[in-house]
Coordinates of C-alpha atoms in Angstrom, one line a residue:
M1 CA -25.1 18.0 18.4
F2 CA -23.9 21.0 16.3
G3 CA -27.0 20.5 13.9
I4 CA -25.2 17.2 12.7
E5 CA -27.6 14.0 12.4
N6 CA -26.0 10.5 12.3
Y7 CA -22.5 11.8 12.7
L8 CA -21.3 8.1 12.9
G9 CA -23.1 7.1 9.6
F10 CA -21.3 10.1 7.9
V11 CA -17.9 9.0 9.2
M12 CA -18.6 5.3 7.5
A13 CA -19.5 7.2 4.4
A14 CA -16.4 9.3 4.3
I15 CA -14.1 6.5 5.0
L16 CA -15.6 4.3 2.0
L17 CA -15.8 7.5 -0.2
N18 CA -11.7 8.0 0.7
L19 CA -11.2 4.4 -0.2
T20 CA -12.7 5.0 -3.5
P21 CA -10.1 5.9 -6.2
G22 CA -10.0 9.1 -7.8
S23 CA -7.8 11.8 -9.3
D24 CA -6.4 12.7 -6.0
S25 CA -5.6 9.2 -5.0
M26 CA -3.9 9.0 -8.6
Y27 CA -2.2 12.1 -7.9
I28 CA -0.6 10.8 -4.4
I29 CA 0.3 7.5 -5.9
T30 CA 2.1 9.2 -8.8
R31 CA 4.3 11.5 -6.7
S32 CA 4.8 8.6 -4.5
I33 CA 6.0 6.1 -6.7
S34 CA 8.1 8.6 -8.9
Q35 CA 9.7 10.7 -5.9
G36 CA 9.1 8.5 -2.7
S37 CA 7.4 8.6 0.9
Q38 CA 8.4 12.3 1.6
A39 CA 7.1 13.6 -1.8
G40 CA 4.0 11.5 -1.3
F41 CA 3.4 12.6 1.8
Y42 CA 3.2 16.5 0.8
S43 CA 1.4 15.7 -1.8
V44 CA -1.2 14.3 0.8
L45 CA -1.0 17.4 2.8
G46 CA -1.8 19.5 -0.5
I47 CA -4.6 17.4 -1.3
I48 CA -6.0 17.6 2.2
S49 CA -5.4 21.2 2.4
G50 CA -7.7 21.8 -0.9
I51 CA -10.4 19.6 1.1
L52 CA -10.3 22.1 3.4
V53 CA -10.5 25.2 1.1
H54 CA -13.5 23.4 -0.1
T55 CA -15.1 22.9 3.4
L56 CA -14.5 26.8 3.9
L57 CA -16.0 27.5 0.5
A58 CA -19.0 25.3 1.1
A59 CA -19.5 26.8 4.7
L60 CA -19.3 30.2 3.2
G61 CA -22.0 29.4 0.4
L62 CA -19.4 30.5 -2.0
S63 CA -19.8 27.0 -4.0
I64 CA -23.1 27.4 -4.7
I65 CA -22.1 29.7 -7.5
L66 CA -20.5 26.7 -9.1
A67 CA -23.4 24.9 -9.0
N68 CA -25.6 27.7 -10.4
S69 CA -23.4 29.3 -13.0
P70 CA -22.1 26.8 -15.6
L71 CA -19.7 29.8 -16.9
A72 CA -17.9 29.6 -13.7
F73 CA -17.7 25.9 -13.3
M74 CA -16.5 25.5 -16.9
I75 CA -13.9 28.4 -16.0
V76 CA -12.7 26.6 -12.8
K77 CA -12.8 23.1 -15.0
Y78 CA -10.5 24.5 -17.5
I79 CA -8.2 25.8 -15.0
G80 CA -7.9 22.8 -13.1
A81 CA -7.4 20.5 -16.3
S82 CA -4.8 23.0 -17.8
Y83 CA -2.9 22.8 -14.5
L84 CA -2.4 18.9 -14.7
C85 CA -1.7 19.2 -18.0
Y86 CA 1.2 21.8 -17.5
L87 CA 2.4 19.4 -14.6
G88 CA 2.4 16.9 -16.9
V89 CA 4.1 18.5 -19.8
K90 CA 6.7 20.0 -17.2
M91 CA 7.5 16.5 -15.9
L92 CA 7.9 14.8 -19.6
M93 CA 10.3 17.9 -20.3
S94 CA 12.3 17.8 -17.6
K95 CA 15.9 17.2 -17.6
Q96 CA 16.8 17.3 -14.1
Q97 CA 18.9 14.1 -12.5
P98 CA 17.1 11.6 -10.5
L99 CA 16.5 12.6 -6.7
I100 CA 17.7 9.1 -5.3
A101 CA 21.2 9.8 -7.1
E102 CA 21.2 13.3 -5.9
S103 CA 20.7 12.7 -2.1
L104 CA 23.5 10.3 -2.0
Q105 CA 25.5 13.8 -2.5
E106 CA 23.6 15.9 -0.3
N107 CA 24.9 18.9 1.2
E108 CA 22.7 22.0 2.6
K109 CA 22.4 23.4 -0.9
S110 CA 20.7 20.6 -2.0
S111 CA 18.6 20.2 1.2
S112 CA 17.3 23.9 0.6
A113 CA 16.5 22.9 -3.1
K114 CA 15.0 19.7 -1.4
T115 CA 12.6 21.8 0.7
L116 CA 11.3 23.9 -1.9
A117 CA 10.7 21.0 -4.2
H118 CA 8.7 19.6 -1.2
W119 CA 6.8 23.3 -1.3
Q120 CA 6.3 23.0 -4.6
I121 CA 4.6 19.3 -4.4
Y122 CA 2.4 20.6 -1.7
K123 CA 1.3 23.6 -3.7
Q124 CA 0.7 21.5 -6.8
G125 CA -1.2 18.9 -4.7
V126 CA -3.6 22.1 -3.1
L127 CA -4.4 24.0 -6.5
T128 CA -4.8 20.0 -8.3
N129 CA -7.8 19.4 -5.5
T130 CA -8.9 23.5 -5.5
F131 CA -9.5 23.7 -9.1
N132 CA -11.7 20.6 -9.3
P133 CA -15.1 21.8 -9.1
K134 CA -16.4 18.5 -9.1
V135 CA -15.0 18.2 -5.7
A136 CA -17.1 21.5 -4.9
L137 CA -20.4 20.4 -6.1
F138 CA -20.1 16.9 -4.3
F139 CA -19.6 18.5 -0.9
L140 CA -22.7 20.6 -1.9
A141 CA -24.6 17.2 -2.2
F142 CA -23.4 15.0 0.3
F143 CA -22.6 17.4 3.4
P144 CA -26.5 18.9 3.8
Q145 CA -27.7 15.1 4.2
F146 CA -26.5 14.9 7.4
I147 CA -27.3 18.4 8.7
D148 CA -30.5 19.6 10.4
A149 CA -32.2 21.9 7.8
S150 CA -33.3 23.7 11.0
Y151 CA -30.3 24.5 12.7
A152 CA -29.3 27.9 12.6
Y153 CA -25.3 27.4 12.6
S154 CA -25.2 25.5 9.6
M155 CA -21.5 26.8 8.6
V156 CA -20.1 25.2 12.0
S157 CA -22.0 21.7 10.9
F158 CA -20.1 22.3 7.6
I159 CA -16.8 23.0 9.2
I160 CA -16.9 20.3 11.7
L161 CA -18.2 17.7 8.7
G162 CA -15.3 18.9 6.7
L163 CA -12.4 18.3 9.0
T164 CA -14.1 15.0 9.7
F165 CA -13.8 14.3 6.1
A166 CA -10.3 15.7 5.9
V167 CA -8.9 13.5 9.0
T168 CA -10.4 10.3 7.3
G169 CA -8.9 11.2 4.4
F170 CA -5.6 12.0 5.4
I171 CA -5.1 8.6 7.2
W172 CA -6.0 6.8 4.1
C173 CA -3.9 9.0 1.6
S174 CA -0.7 8.7 4.0
C175 CA -1.2 4.8 3.9
L176 CA -1.6 4.9 0.2
A177 CA 1.6 7.2 -0.3
L178 CA 3.6 5.0 2.0
L179 CA 2.4 1.8 0.4
A180 CA 3.2 3.1 -3.2
S181 CA 6.6 4.5 -2.3
K182 CA 7.7 1.3 -0.7
F183 CA 6.4 -0.8 -3.7
S184 CA 8.6 1.1 -5.9
E185 CA 11.7 2.1 -3.4
N186 CA 13.9 -0.4 -5.0
L187 CA 13.0 0.7 -8.4
R188 CA 14.0 4.2 -7.6
K189 CA 17.3 3.1 -6.4
T190 CA 18.1 2.8 -10.1
P191 CA 18.7 6.0 -11.7
S192 CA 17.7 5.1 -15.3
I193 CA 14.1 3.4 -13.8
E194 CA 13.5 6.8 -11.7
V195 CA 13.7 9.0 -14.9
I196 CA 11.2 6.7 -16.4
L197 CA 8.8 6.8 -13.6
N198 CA 9.0 10.4 -13.7
K199 CA 7.9 10.4 -17.0
I200 CA 5.2 8.0 -16.6
S201 CA 4.0 10.5 -14.1
G202 CA 3.8 13.1 -16.7
V203 CA 1.7 11.3 -18.7
V204 CA -0.4 10.1 -15.7
F205 CA -0.9 13.8 -15.1
I206 CA -1.9 14.7 -18.4
G207 CA -4.5 12.1 -18.5
L208 CA -6.1 13.5 -15.5
G209 CA -6.2 16.7 -17.0
I210 CA -8.0 15.3 -19.9
K211 CA -10.3 13.3 -17.7
L212 CA -11.6 16.4 -15.8
L213 CA -11.7 18.3 -19.0
T214 CA -13.9 15.5 -20.5
D215 CA -15.9 14.6 -17.4
K216 CA -19.4 15.6 -17.0
V217 CA -21.1 16.9 -14.0

C-alpha cells in the first residue's frame, strides 16, 4: 500500500532505532534533568519537528544534495556543531536563577518568560536535529529499503514512513523525558544542585557539538 513494502518490519526497525541512544536522546535527557519534564517535553517536540523537516527534505529529494556534495555536507555539519557548542557555552556562562526557585514566586510576568523559554527550547531542538546532516543521510539510506522502486509516488511513501518514524520517536522520547525528569526531581528542588545540573548540561552540549564535528560519515 502506497508503495511501502514490509511496513510492519519498518515499524519494528524504527522502534529499535529510536531506542538506540544518540545525540537527540542526550539532548532530551539533558534538558529534562536540568530543567524538568516541561522542558523535556518541548525538547521532544523540537526533535520530532526536526525529523519531520528531514522527512520533507528526503521526500523532495533535497537530501540527495548532502549525499552527493561533500561541501554542502560539511557546511551543514559545521553549522550544527557550532550551534550545539553555542548552546553549551551559553548555559555555562548563564547567571540566571534556578528555574525551580523562580517558580515558587510565579506571576504573570514569570509565566510569560517561561513560555518564551519553552519556545526557545523547542526551537533549539528543531535546529539541533535539522542541522545534523547524518540524520538526512540516514533517511536516504534507510527509507528506500521499504519503498517499491516501481511506485510512481515515492514522495508519498517517504512522508508516510517519516510520519511513522516520528510517531514512534515521539512515544519513546516522551517516556525518556519523563523518566529523566523524575529521576532528577528531588535534586532540582535544591537551587545549588540545579545550577550545577545546568552547568553539566552545558558541558554535555559542547561535547555533542565536538562529537558531531569529529564524526565521519
